[in-house]
Coordinates of C-alpha atoms in Angstrom, one line a residue:
Chain A
M1 CA -7.9 14.0 26.3
S2 CA -7.0 11.2 28.5
K3 CA -3.6 9.3 27.2
T4 CA -6.2 6.2 27.3
A5 CA -8.8 7.8 24.7
M6 CA -5.7 9.7 22.7
F7 CA -4.2 5.9 22.1
S8 CA -7.5 4.7 21.2
N9 CA -8.2 7.0 18.6
H10 CA -4.4 6.7 17.5
K11 CA -5.2 3.1 16.7
Y12 CA -8.3 3.9 15.2
I13 CA -6.9 6.9 12.5
A14 CA -3.4 4.4 12.0
F15 CA -6.2 1.5 10.7
E16 CA -8.2 4.0 8.6
T17 CA -4.4 4.5 7.2
I18 CA -3.3 1.5 6.3
V19 CA -6.9 0.5 4.8
I20 CA -7.2 3.7 3.0
K21 CA -3.6 3.0 1.5
E22 CA -4.2 -0.6 0.5
V23 CA -7.4 0.3 -1.1
R24 CA -5.3 3.5 -3.0
R25 CA -2.7 1.0 -3.9
F26 CA -5.1 -1.4 -5.6
S27 CA -7.4 1.7 -7.1
R28 CA -4.5 3.0 -8.7
I29 CA -3.6 -0.1 -10.6
W30 CA -7.1 -1.0 -11.5
L31 CA -5.6 -2.0 -14.8
Q32 CA -3.8 -5.0 -13.3
T33 CA -6.0 -5.8 -9.8
L34 CA -9.4 -5.2 -11.2
V35 CA -10.1 -5.7 -15.1
P36 CA -7.8 -9.0 -15.3
P37 CA -9.7 -11.1 -12.8
V38 CA -13.4 -9.8 -14.7
I39 CA -12.4 -10.6 -18.1
T40 CA -11.0 -14.1 -16.7
I41 CA -14.5 -15.0 -15.1
G42 CA -16.3 -13.1 -18.1
L43 CA -14.6 -15.7 -20.2
Y44 CA -15.6 -18.8 -17.8
F45 CA -19.1 -17.4 -18.3
V46 CA -19.1 -17.2 -21.6
I47 CA -17.3 -20.7 -22.7
F48 CA -18.6 -22.6 -19.5
G49 CA -21.6 -21.0 -18.7
N50 CA -23.0 -20.3 -22.5
L51 CA -21.0 -22.5 -24.8
V52 CA -20.2 -25.8 -22.9
G53 CA -23.0 -25.2 -20.4
R54 CA -25.8 -25.7 -22.6
R55 CA -24.6 -29.3 -23.4
I56 CA -24.0 -30.3 -19.9
G57 CA -27.3 -29.6 -19.1
N58 CA -28.0 -29.4 -15.2
M59 CA -25.5 -29.3 -12.2
G60 CA -26.7 -30.6 -9.0
G61 CA -30.4 -29.8 -10.2
Y62 CA -29.3 -26.5 -11.4
D63 CA -28.3 -24.8 -14.9
Y64 CA -25.0 -25.4 -15.4
M65 CA -24.9 -21.4 -15.9
D66 CA -26.6 -20.6 -12.5
F67 CA -24.2 -23.6 -10.9
I68 CA -21.3 -22.3 -11.7
V69 CA -22.0 -18.7 -10.8
P70 CA -21.2 -18.8 -7.1
G71 CA -18.2 -20.6 -7.5
L72 CA -16.4 -18.5 -9.9
I73 CA -17.3 -15.3 -7.9
M74 CA -16.0 -17.3 -4.5
M75 CA -12.8 -18.2 -7.0
S76 CA -12.4 -14.5 -7.8
V77 CA -13.0 -12.9 -3.8
I78 CA -9.9 -15.8 -2.9
Q79 CA -7.9 -15.4 -5.6
N80 CA -7.9 -11.3 -5.3
S81 CA -8.1 -11.1 -1.3
Y82 CA -5.0 -13.3 -1.5
S83 CA -3.0 -11.3 -4.0
N84 CA -3.7 -8.5 -2.8
V85 CA -2.0 -9.3 0.9
V86 CA 0.6 -11.0 -0.6
S87 CA 1.9 -8.6 -3.1
S88 CA 1.3 -5.3 -1.2
F89 CA 3.0 -6.6 2.2
F90 CA 5.9 -8.2 -0.2
S91 CA 6.2 -4.7 -1.9
H92 CA 6.7 -3.0 1.8
K93 CA 9.0 -5.6 2.5
F94 CA 10.8 -5.1 -0.8
Q95 CA 10.8 -1.6 -0.8
R96 CA 11.8 -1.4 2.9
S97 CA 9.0 0.9 3.4
I98 CA 7.5 -1.5 5.9
E99 CA 10.0 -0.1 8.2
E100 CA 7.4 3.2 8.5
L101 CA 4.7 0.8 10.1
L102 CA 7.4 -0.9 12.2
V103 CA 9.2 2.1 13.5
S104 CA 5.9 3.9 14.3
P105 CA 3.5 3.3 17.6
V106 CA 0.9 0.8 15.6
P107 CA 0.3 -2.6 17.5
N108 CA 0.5 -5.6 15.1
Y109 CA -3.0 -6.6 15.6
I110 CA -3.7 -3.0 14.0
I111 CA -1.2 -3.5 11.2
L112 CA -2.4 -7.0 10.8
L113 CA -6.2 -6.1 10.4
G114 CA -5.1 -3.1 8.2
F115 CA -3.8 -5.2 5.6
I116 CA -7.5 -7.8 5.9
V117 CA -9.4 -5.2 5.2
G118 CA -7.5 -4.1 2.4
G119 CA -7.0 -7.5 0.8
M120 CA -11.1 -8.0 1.9
A121 CA -12.0 -4.8 -0.3
R122 CA -10.1 -5.6 -3.4
G123 CA -11.8 -9.6 -3.0
L124 CA -15.2 -7.8 -2.4
A125 CA -14.6 -4.9 -5.0
V126 CA -13.7 -7.8 -7.7
G127 CA -16.5 -9.9 -6.5
G128 CA -19.1 -7.8 -6.7
I129 CA -18.0 -6.7 -10.7
V130 CA -18.3 -10.4 -11.1
T131 CA -21.6 -10.4 -10.0
A132 CA -22.4 -7.8 -11.7
V133 CA -21.5 -9.7 -14.8
A134 CA -23.2 -12.5 -14.2
I135 CA -26.6 -10.9 -13.7
L136 CA -25.7 -9.4 -16.9
F137 CA -25.4 -12.9 -18.3
G138 CA -28.5 -14.5 -17.0
G139 CA -29.5 -13.2 -13.5
L140 CA -28.9 -13.9 -10.2
T141 CA -31.2 -14.4 -7.3
I142 CA -29.9 -14.7 -3.6
E143 CA -31.7 -17.3 -1.7
S144 CA -30.1 -16.4 1.7
P145 CA -28.1 -13.0 1.7
L146 CA -27.0 -13.4 5.2
I147 CA -25.2 -16.9 4.4
T148 CA -24.0 -15.2 0.8
L149 CA -22.6 -12.1 2.8
S150 CA -20.8 -13.7 5.9
V151 CA -19.6 -16.5 4.3
I152 CA -17.8 -14.3 1.6
L153 CA -16.8 -12.4 4.2
L154 CA -15.1 -14.7 6.6
T155 CA -13.2 -16.5 3.4
S156 CA -12.3 -13.1 2.0
T157 CA -10.8 -12.7 5.8
V158 CA -9.2 -16.4 5.9
F159 CA -7.6 -15.9 2.0
S160 CA -6.2 -12.0 3.2
M161 CA -4.3 -13.7 6.4
A162 CA -2.8 -16.5 4.0
G163 CA -1.4 -14.1 2.0
F164 CA -0.2 -12.3 4.6
I165 CA 1.6 -15.1 5.7
N166 CA 2.8 -16.1 2.5
A167 CA 4.6 -12.6 2.3
I168 CA 6.1 -13.0 5.5
F169 CA 8.1 -15.8 4.3
A170 CA 8.5 -14.5 1.0
N171 CA 12.0 -13.9 0.1
S172 CA 11.3 -12.7 -3.9
F173 CA 8.9 -12.1 -6.0
D174 CA 9.0 -15.9 -7.2
D175 CA 8.0 -16.7 -3.5
I176 CA 4.6 -14.6 -4.1
S177 CA 3.6 -16.6 -6.5
I178 CA 4.3 -20.3 -6.0
I179 CA 2.0 -20.8 -3.4
P180 CA -1.1 -19.3 -5.6
T181 CA 0.2 -21.6 -8.5
F182 CA 1.0 -24.3 -6.9
V183 CA -1.4 -24.3 -4.2
L184 CA -4.3 -22.4 -4.2
T185 CA -5.5 -22.5 -7.6
P186 CA -5.9 -26.5 -7.4
L187 CA -7.7 -26.0 -4.4
I188 CA -10.1 -24.0 -5.9
Y189 CA -10.7 -25.9 -9.4
L190 CA -11.0 -29.2 -7.4
G191 CA -13.0 -27.2 -4.6
G192 CA -16.5 -27.9 -6.6
V193 CA -16.4 -24.6 -8.6
F194 CA -17.4 -26.4 -11.7
Y195 CA -19.3 -29.7 -10.7
S196 CA -21.1 -31.3 -7.8
I197 CA -19.2 -34.0 -5.8
Q198 CA -22.0 -36.3 -6.5
L199 CA -20.2 -36.8 -9.7
L200 CA -17.3 -38.1 -7.9
P201 CA -16.4 -41.6 -6.6
P202 CA -16.8 -42.1 -3.2
F203 CA -13.6 -41.9 -2.4
W204 CA -12.6 -38.5 -4.0
Q205 CA -15.7 -37.5 -2.3
T206 CA -13.6 -38.0 1.3
V207 CA -10.6 -36.4 -0.3
S208 CA -12.4 -33.3 -1.4
G209 CA -13.6 -33.0 2.2
L210 CA -10.3 -32.4 3.2
N211 CA -10.4 -29.4 0.9
P212 CA -11.6 -26.3 3.0
I213 CA -12.2 -24.3 -0.1
F214 CA -15.0 -27.0 -1.0
Y215 CA -16.7 -25.8 2.1
M216 CA -16.8 -22.1 1.4
V217 CA -17.7 -22.6 -2.1
N218 CA -20.2 -24.7 -1.3
T219 CA -21.9 -22.8 1.0
F220 CA -21.6 -19.8 -0.8
R221 CA -23.3 -21.8 -3.5
Y222 CA -26.1 -22.4 -0.6
G223 CA -26.1 -19.0 0.0
I224 CA -27.6 -18.2 -3.6
L225 CA -29.0 -21.4 -5.0
G226 CA -30.5 -22.6 -1.6
S227 CA -28.4 -26.1 -2.1
S228 CA -25.0 -27.0 -1.2
D229 CA -23.4 -30.7 -1.3
V230 CA -22.2 -29.5 2.5
D231 CA -23.8 -29.0 5.6
V232 CA -23.0 -25.4 6.0
Y233 CA -23.0 -25.1 9.8
W234 CA -19.2 -27.4 9.1
A235 CA -18.3 -24.5 7.1
F236 CA -18.8 -21.7 9.2
I237 CA -16.7 -24.0 11.9
I238 CA -14.0 -24.4 9.5
L239 CA -13.9 -20.9 8.8
S240 CA -13.8 -20.0 12.2
V241 CA -11.3 -22.2 13.3
L242 CA -9.0 -21.4 10.0
I243 CA -9.4 -17.5 11.1
A244 CA -8.4 -17.9 15.2
V245 CA -5.2 -20.0 13.5
L246 CA -4.6 -17.8 11.1
F247 CA -4.9 -15.1 13.0
T248 CA -2.9 -16.2 16.2
A249 CA -0.3 -17.2 13.7
C250 CA 0.0 -14.0 12.1
I251 CA 0.5 -12.1 15.3
W252 CA 3.2 -14.3 16.6
L253 CA 4.9 -13.7 13.1
L254 CA 4.6 -10.0 13.3
R255 CA 5.6 -10.3 16.9
N256 CA 9.0 -12.4 16.4
G257 CA 9.4 -10.2 13.7
R258 CA 10.2 -12.9 11.3
G259 CA 11.3 -11.6 7.9
L260 CA 10.8 -8.0 9.2
R261 CA 13.5 -7.5 12.0
S262 CA 17.0 -8.5 12.2
Chain B
M1 CA 19.1 17.9 33.0
T2 CA 16.5 14.8 31.4
V3 CA 18.3 12.8 29.7
A4 CA 17.0 11.8 26.1
I5 CA 18.2 8.4 25.4
A6 CA 19.7 6.1 28.1
I7 CA 21.4 2.8 26.6
T8 CA 23.1 0.5 28.8
E9 CA 24.8 -2.4 28.0
L10 CA 23.1 -2.9 24.6
R11 CA 24.5 -6.2 22.9
K12 CA 23.4 -7.7 19.2
T13 CA 24.7 -10.7 17.8
Y14 CA 23.2 -11.5 14.2
A15 CA 22.1 -15.0 13.7
N16 CA 25.3 -15.4 11.5
G17 CA 27.2 -15.2 14.7
F18 CA 28.7 -11.6 13.9
E19 CA 28.8 -9.8 17.5
A20 CA 27.1 -6.0 16.8
L21 CA 27.1 -4.4 19.5
K22 CA 29.9 -5.7 22.4
G23 CA 27.8 -3.9 25.7
I24 CA 27.6 -0.3 25.0
S25 CA 26.6 2.1 27.2
L26 CA 25.6 5.5 26.2
E27 CA 23.6 8.7 27.6
V28 CA 22.2 11.6 25.7
E29 CA 21.1 14.5 27.4
Q30 CA 17.3 16.3 26.2
G31 CA 18.3 19.5 23.5
D32 CA 21.5 18.0 22.9
F33 CA 23.0 17.5 19.0
F34 CA 25.0 14.3 19.4
A35 CA 27.0 12.6 17.2
L36 CA 27.8 9.0 17.1
L37 CA 30.7 8.3 15.0
G38 CA 32.5 5.0 13.7
P39 CA 34.2 3.2 10.8
N40 CA 31.7 0.9 8.4
G41 CA 30.4 -2.3 10.4
A42 CA 31.0 -0.3 13.5
G43 CA 27.7 -0.7 14.7
K44 CA 26.2 2.7 14.5
S45 CA 23.6 1.6 12.2
T46 CA 22.3 -1.7 14.5
T47 CA 22.3 0.7 17.2
I48 CA 19.8 3.1 15.9
G49 CA 17.8 0.0 14.0
V50 CA 17.7 -1.3 17.9
I51 CA 16.2 2.0 19.4
S52 CA 14.1 1.9 16.8
T53 CA 13.0 -1.4 17.2
L54 CA 13.9 -2.6 13.7
V55 CA 16.6 -5.0 15.1
N56 CA 15.8 -7.5 18.2
K57 CA 18.5 -6.8 20.9
T58 CA 20.5 -9.9 22.0
G59 CA 20.9 -7.9 25.5
G60 CA 21.1 -4.6 27.6
S61 CA 17.9 -2.2 27.3
V62 CA 17.4 1.4 25.8
E63 CA 15.3 4.3 27.6
V64 CA 14.1 7.1 25.6
F65 CA 13.0 10.2 28.1
G66 CA 13.5 7.7 31.1
R67 CA 10.8 5.1 29.3
N68 CA 11.9 1.6 28.6
V69 CA 11.7 0.7 25.0
D70 CA 10.6 -2.6 25.8
T71 CA 7.9 -1.8 28.2
H72 CA 6.4 1.1 26.6
I73 CA 7.0 0.4 23.1
F74 CA 4.2 2.5 21.8
E75 CA 4.6 5.8 24.2
T76 CA 8.4 5.8 23.4
K77 CA 7.9 5.5 20.1
L78 CA 5.7 8.6 19.7
D79 CA 9.0 10.3 21.1
F80 CA 11.1 9.7 18.6
G81 CA 11.5 10.0 14.6
V82 CA 14.1 8.0 12.6
V83 CA 15.5 8.8 9.6
P84 CA 17.1 5.3 8.0
Q85 CA 20.5 5.7 6.1
E86 CA 18.7 4.0 2.9
V87 CA 15.5 4.8 1.2
N88 CA 12.3 3.4 2.5
F89 CA 9.1 4.9 1.2
S90 CA 7.4 3.5 -1.6
Q91 CA 8.7 4.9 -4.7
F92 CA 5.2 4.9 -5.9
E93 CA 3.4 6.9 -4.1
R94 CA 3.0 10.6 -4.2
V95 CA 5.3 12.5 -2.0
K96 CA 2.4 13.8 -0.1
D97 CA 0.6 10.7 0.8
I98 CA 4.0 9.4 2.0
V99 CA 4.1 12.2 4.6
L100 CA 0.3 12.3 5.5
T101 CA 0.3 8.2 5.8
Q102 CA 3.3 8.6 8.4
A103 CA 1.4 11.2 10.4
G104 CA -1.9 8.6 10.4
Y105 CA 0.2 5.9 11.8
Y106 CA 1.2 7.9 14.6
G107 CA -2.4 9.1 14.9
L108 CA -2.9 12.5 13.8
P109 CA -6.3 13.7 12.6
R110 CA -6.6 14.6 8.8
A111 CA -6.6 18.7 9.6
L112 CA -3.6 18.5 11.6
A113 CA -1.6 16.4 9.4
N114 CA -2.3 18.4 6.4
K115 CA -1.2 21.2 8.2
R116 CA 2.1 19.7 9.5
C117 CA 3.1 18.2 6.1
E118 CA 3.1 21.6 4.4
K119 CA 5.1 23.1 6.9
Y120 CA 7.9 20.5 7.0
L121 CA 7.4 20.3 2.8
R122 CA 7.8 23.8 2.3
K123 CA 10.6 24.0 4.8
L124 CA 12.4 21.7 3.3
G125 CA 11.4 22.2 -0.3
L126 CA 9.5 19.8 -1.4
W127 CA 6.2 21.7 -1.3
E128 CA 6.6 22.2 -5.4
K129 CA 6.9 18.3 -5.5
R130 CA 3.8 17.1 -3.2
N131 CA 2.1 15.9 -6.0
D132 CA 4.7 14.1 -7.8
Q133 CA 5.7 10.2 -7.3
S134 CA 8.5 9.9 -5.1
R135 CA 10.2 7.9 -7.3
S136 CA 11.2 11.0 -9.7
L137 CA 12.6 12.8 -7.0
S138 CA 16.4 13.1 -6.8
G139 CA 18.5 11.7 -4.5
G140 CA 18.5 14.7 -2.3
M141 CA 15.2 15.3 -2.8
K142 CA 14.6 11.8 -1.3
R143 CA 16.8 12.3 1.9
R144 CA 15.0 16.0 2.5
L145 CA 11.4 13.7 1.9
M146 CA 12.4 11.2 4.7
I147 CA 13.3 14.2 7.1
A148 CA 10.2 15.7 6.6
R149 CA 8.5 12.1 7.0
A150 CA 10.6 11.7 10.5
L151 CA 9.2 15.0 11.4
I152 CA 5.5 15.0 11.2
H153 CA 4.7 13.7 14.9
E154 CA 6.7 16.5 15.8
P155 CA 9.0 13.9 17.9
R156 CA 11.4 15.3 20.9
L157 CA 14.2 13.0 19.8
L158 CA 15.1 12.5 16.1
I159 CA 17.5 10.0 15.1
L160 CA 19.5 10.6 11.4
D161 CA 21.3 7.7 10.1
E162 CA 23.6 9.6 8.0
P163 CA 21.1 12.0 6.5
T164 CA 23.7 13.8 3.9
A165 CA 25.3 10.6 2.5
G166 CA 25.6 11.1 -1.2
V167 CA 24.0 15.0 -1.0
D168 CA 25.8 17.7 -2.7
I169 CA 28.0 20.6 -0.7
E170 CA 25.1 23.3 -1.2
L171 CA 22.3 21.0 0.1
R172 CA 24.0 19.3 2.6
R173 CA 24.8 22.8 4.1
S174 CA 21.2 23.6 3.7
M175 CA 20.2 20.6 5.8
W176 CA 23.0 21.7 8.5
E177 CA 20.8 24.9 8.7
F178 CA 17.5 22.8 9.1
L179 CA 18.7 20.8 11.7
T180 CA 20.5 23.1 13.5
E181 CA 17.0 25.4 13.7
I182 CA 15.2 22.3 14.5
N183 CA 17.7 21.5 17.5
E184 CA 17.7 25.1 18.8
S185 CA 13.9 24.7 18.8
G186 CA 14.5 21.9 21.7
T187 CA 14.5 18.5 19.6
T188 CA 17.4 16.6 20.6
I189 CA 19.5 15.1 17.8
I190 CA 21.2 12.1 17.4
L191 CA 23.3 12.1 13.8
T192 CA 25.7 9.4 12.4
T193 CA 27.8 10.4 9.5
H194 CA 30.7 9.6 7.6
Y195 CA 31.5 13.4 7.5
L196 CA 33.5 14.4 10.2
E197 CA 33.3 17.9 9.2
E198 CA 30.1 17.9 9.9
A199 CA 29.6 16.5 13.5
E200 CA 32.4 18.7 13.7
Q201 CA 30.1 21.7 12.6
L202 CA 26.6 20.3 14.4
C203 CA 27.4 18.7 17.0
R204 CA 28.1 19.2 21.1
N205 CA 29.2 16.1 22.3
I206 CA 30.4 12.4 20.2
A207 CA 30.7 9.0 20.8
I208 CA 32.8 7.0 18.8
I209 CA 31.9 3.2 18.1
D210 CA 34.3 0.8 17.1
K211 CA 34.0 -2.9 16.7
G212 CA 30.8 -2.5 18.7
R213 CA 32.5 -1.1 21.3
I214 CA 31.9 2.9 22.2
V215 CA 35.7 4.0 22.4
E216 CA 35.0 7.6 23.1
N217 CA 32.2 9.9 24.8
T218 CA 32.7 13.1 25.4
S219 CA 31.7 16.8 24.3
M220 CA 33.2 17.7 20.9
K221 CA 35.2 20.7 22.7
Q222 CA 36.9 18.3 25.0
L223 CA 37.9 15.6 22.2
L224 CA 39.2 18.8 19.7
S225 CA 41.2 20.2 22.7
E226 CA 43.1 16.6 23.2
L227 CA 44.7 17.5 19.4
D228 CA 48.2 18.6 20.2
S229 CA 48.7 20.5 17.1
Q230 CA 46.6 21.4 14.0
V231 CA 48.2 22.0 10.6
Y232 CA 47.3 25.2 8.1
I233 CA 47.5 25.5 4.2
I234 CA 48.7 29.7 3.8
D235 CA 48.3 31.0 0.3
T236 CA 50.5 33.9 -0.2
S237 CA 50.9 36.6 -2.9
N238 CA 54.6 36.2 -2.3
D239 CA 57.5 34.0 -3.8
L240 CA 58.3 32.1 -1.1
T241 CA 61.1 30.1 -2.2
G242 CA 64.6 30.2 0.3
K243 CA 62.3 32.8 2.6
F244 CA 61.1 30.3 5.4
E245 CA 64.2 27.8 5.0
Q246 CA 66.4 30.6 6.6
I247 CA 64.7 31.4 9.5
A248 CA 66.2 28.9 11.7
G249 CA 68.0 30.4 14.6
T250 CA 66.9 33.9 13.8
E251 CA 64.5 36.6 15.5
Y252 CA 61.4 35.1 13.5
E253 CA 61.8 31.7 14.7
L254 CA 59.0 30.5 16.6
T255 CA 59.1 28.0 19.4
G256 CA 56.7 25.4 18.2
V257 CA 55.9 26.3 14.8
T258 CA 57.1 24.6 12.0
Y259 CA 57.1 25.6 8.1
Q260 CA 57.1 23.1 5.2
P261 CA 56.8 24.8 1.4
V262 CA 54.0 23.5 -0.8
D263 CA 55.0 25.4 -3.9
E264 CA 56.6 28.8 -4.2
H265 CA 53.5 30.5 -3.2
C266 CA 52.1 28.6 -0.6
I267 CA 53.3 27.0 3.0
E268 CA 52.3 24.3 5.2
V269 CA 52.4 25.5 8.7
T270 CA 52.3 23.3 12.0
I271 CA 51.3 25.0 14.9
T272 CA 51.8 23.2 18.4
A273 CA 49.1 23.7 20.6
G274 CA 49.4 26.7 22.9
V275 CA 50.6 29.0 20.5
Q276 CA 48.8 31.7 19.5
L277 CA 48.4 32.6 15.3
N278 CA 48.7 36.0 15.7
S279 CA 52.3 35.2 16.8
V280 CA 52.6 33.4 13.3
F281 CA 50.6 36.4 11.4
K282 CA 53.3 38.6 13.3
I283 CA 56.5 36.6 11.4
M284 CA 54.4 36.8 8.2
E285 CA 54.3 40.2 8.4
A286 CA 57.6 41.1 9.2
L287 CA 58.8 38.8 6.1
D288 CA 56.5 41.2 4.5
V289 CA 54.4 38.3 3.3
K290 CA 50.7 38.9 2.5
V291 CA 48.4 36.1 3.1
L292 CA 45.8 35.5 0.8
A293 CA 43.9 32.5 2.2
M294 CA 44.7 30.1 5.1
R295 CA 42.5 26.5 5.9
N296 CA 43.2 23.8 8.1
K297 CA 45.0 21.3 6.1
S298 CA 42.9 18.4 7.2
N299 CA 39.6 17.9 9.2
R300 CA 40.8 18.3 13.2
L301 CA 38.2 15.8 14.4
E302 CA 39.8 13.3 11.2
Q303 CA 43.0 13.3 13.1
L304 CA 41.2 12.7 16.2
F305 CA 39.1 10.1 14.7
I306 CA 41.5 8.3 13.1
S307 CA 43.9 8.2 16.5
K308 CA 41.0 6.8 18.1
L309 CA 40.5 3.8 16.1
S310 CA 44.3 2.9 16.2
Q311 CA 44.2 3.1 19.6
N312 CA 41.4 0.5 19.7
Q313 CA 43.2 -2.0 17.3

């Protein structure tokens, strides 16, 4: 086997190893990782979808339950992709097991891709279970499977990388909960999960347009329901730009050893 | 002879301004068992950190088997394995998974990784614990697990940062045997340790580092030959009261040998380099003293180590 071939194979094995390790990690603690979001989202379905939703009636031309389902699925994907990478990578730092990776001949981009795919795996696993719960509550028809799938993959990629950056800068377990609590959750709730932007005054419609999660939620809703408050092309442009910027930032941080090498 | 590792003018200044390495240069030949000694904060772990790329150097270069670590990062990393001072694996993973994951990072196919995992876990007495969570292991087992992990890709160079710290004597000796065995099979070993007896027992060459500078770099034999005297404690079955105080000026007096009673059955004998131990035993025999046991008062290397450090003050 040539050296080039050996290295190319080595990279694949290393990538596969990181992904398996990540999936094994969140599967081992499934009671902490997979069950709670499903219970939370299930309660949203019961309370907002069925109980409150009946009184609300239509939203954006759809039954309220149907309207919130895409947003709730997207919310679970965003939160779980992010929290998987931030908690896993920070735990590696905290226990110093990250040194196993840094000493080994694994290129930085493989380390990053491994954690991204690990985060996506959890985001999609939880998103999948939430979708199954949504089907139990009243069925789900997907208008555009391609848009639905692509937006959910790109969104989980973005938030996996965001979680990675948070973990690099974090020095304590408090630091990994600050961003999800004070930034991510408000952005998700104000991102049109529970309401249509049309209900807002023009000023707040403009402000909502600055929230990238608003585009992701609405594009996902477009994929499922076939209607959206935003132009889906904008959403894909925003997602692509975010991925490019975050990927570059992650690689730069890894190369410089910020928070990892002294 | 191939050089396993060549360190040239290595410098490291930390962000707080602390200058941990002040331009150290060092060469370790392939197949060597090399000791890097020094007091706490001397720069040993920083040196290992730079070699293993966990510490960013400020200046200088490191070559592993002729390849620069900066320009051939992936190839050089395949050539060495590192056993750090502190436990650095996930406490929640199984023993087997920790070793297999490391194998994956080095690109070992699954079948080969399983084979080697069994080989090294058996050799290090951890095979029975393979399915246990690593946090349930004892301190000594955790250290052995880190050695198994570092060997999984069978590196040509193994770097151990105080591998036997806090390990009981029995286990330490079994680790010495294991390290000697892998060194004899061709693996170059660099060892940092606080146990000078360990360095003397295992290593052929030695460097002493202090305050970021190499203060000695020579063979163990050469270093030990610098000792000008050795002190032995001799246990006897006789009552020695007054026996050795009266030999001055008699036929039993030996030039270069002095005696200092410890208690009535035990005596401390200082022997200058060049005097044969046989002649001391002859005197003992002539005085009808029955020797039960003899040991070095202090580790020989320890005397030299302290002397080299005091010269560097």
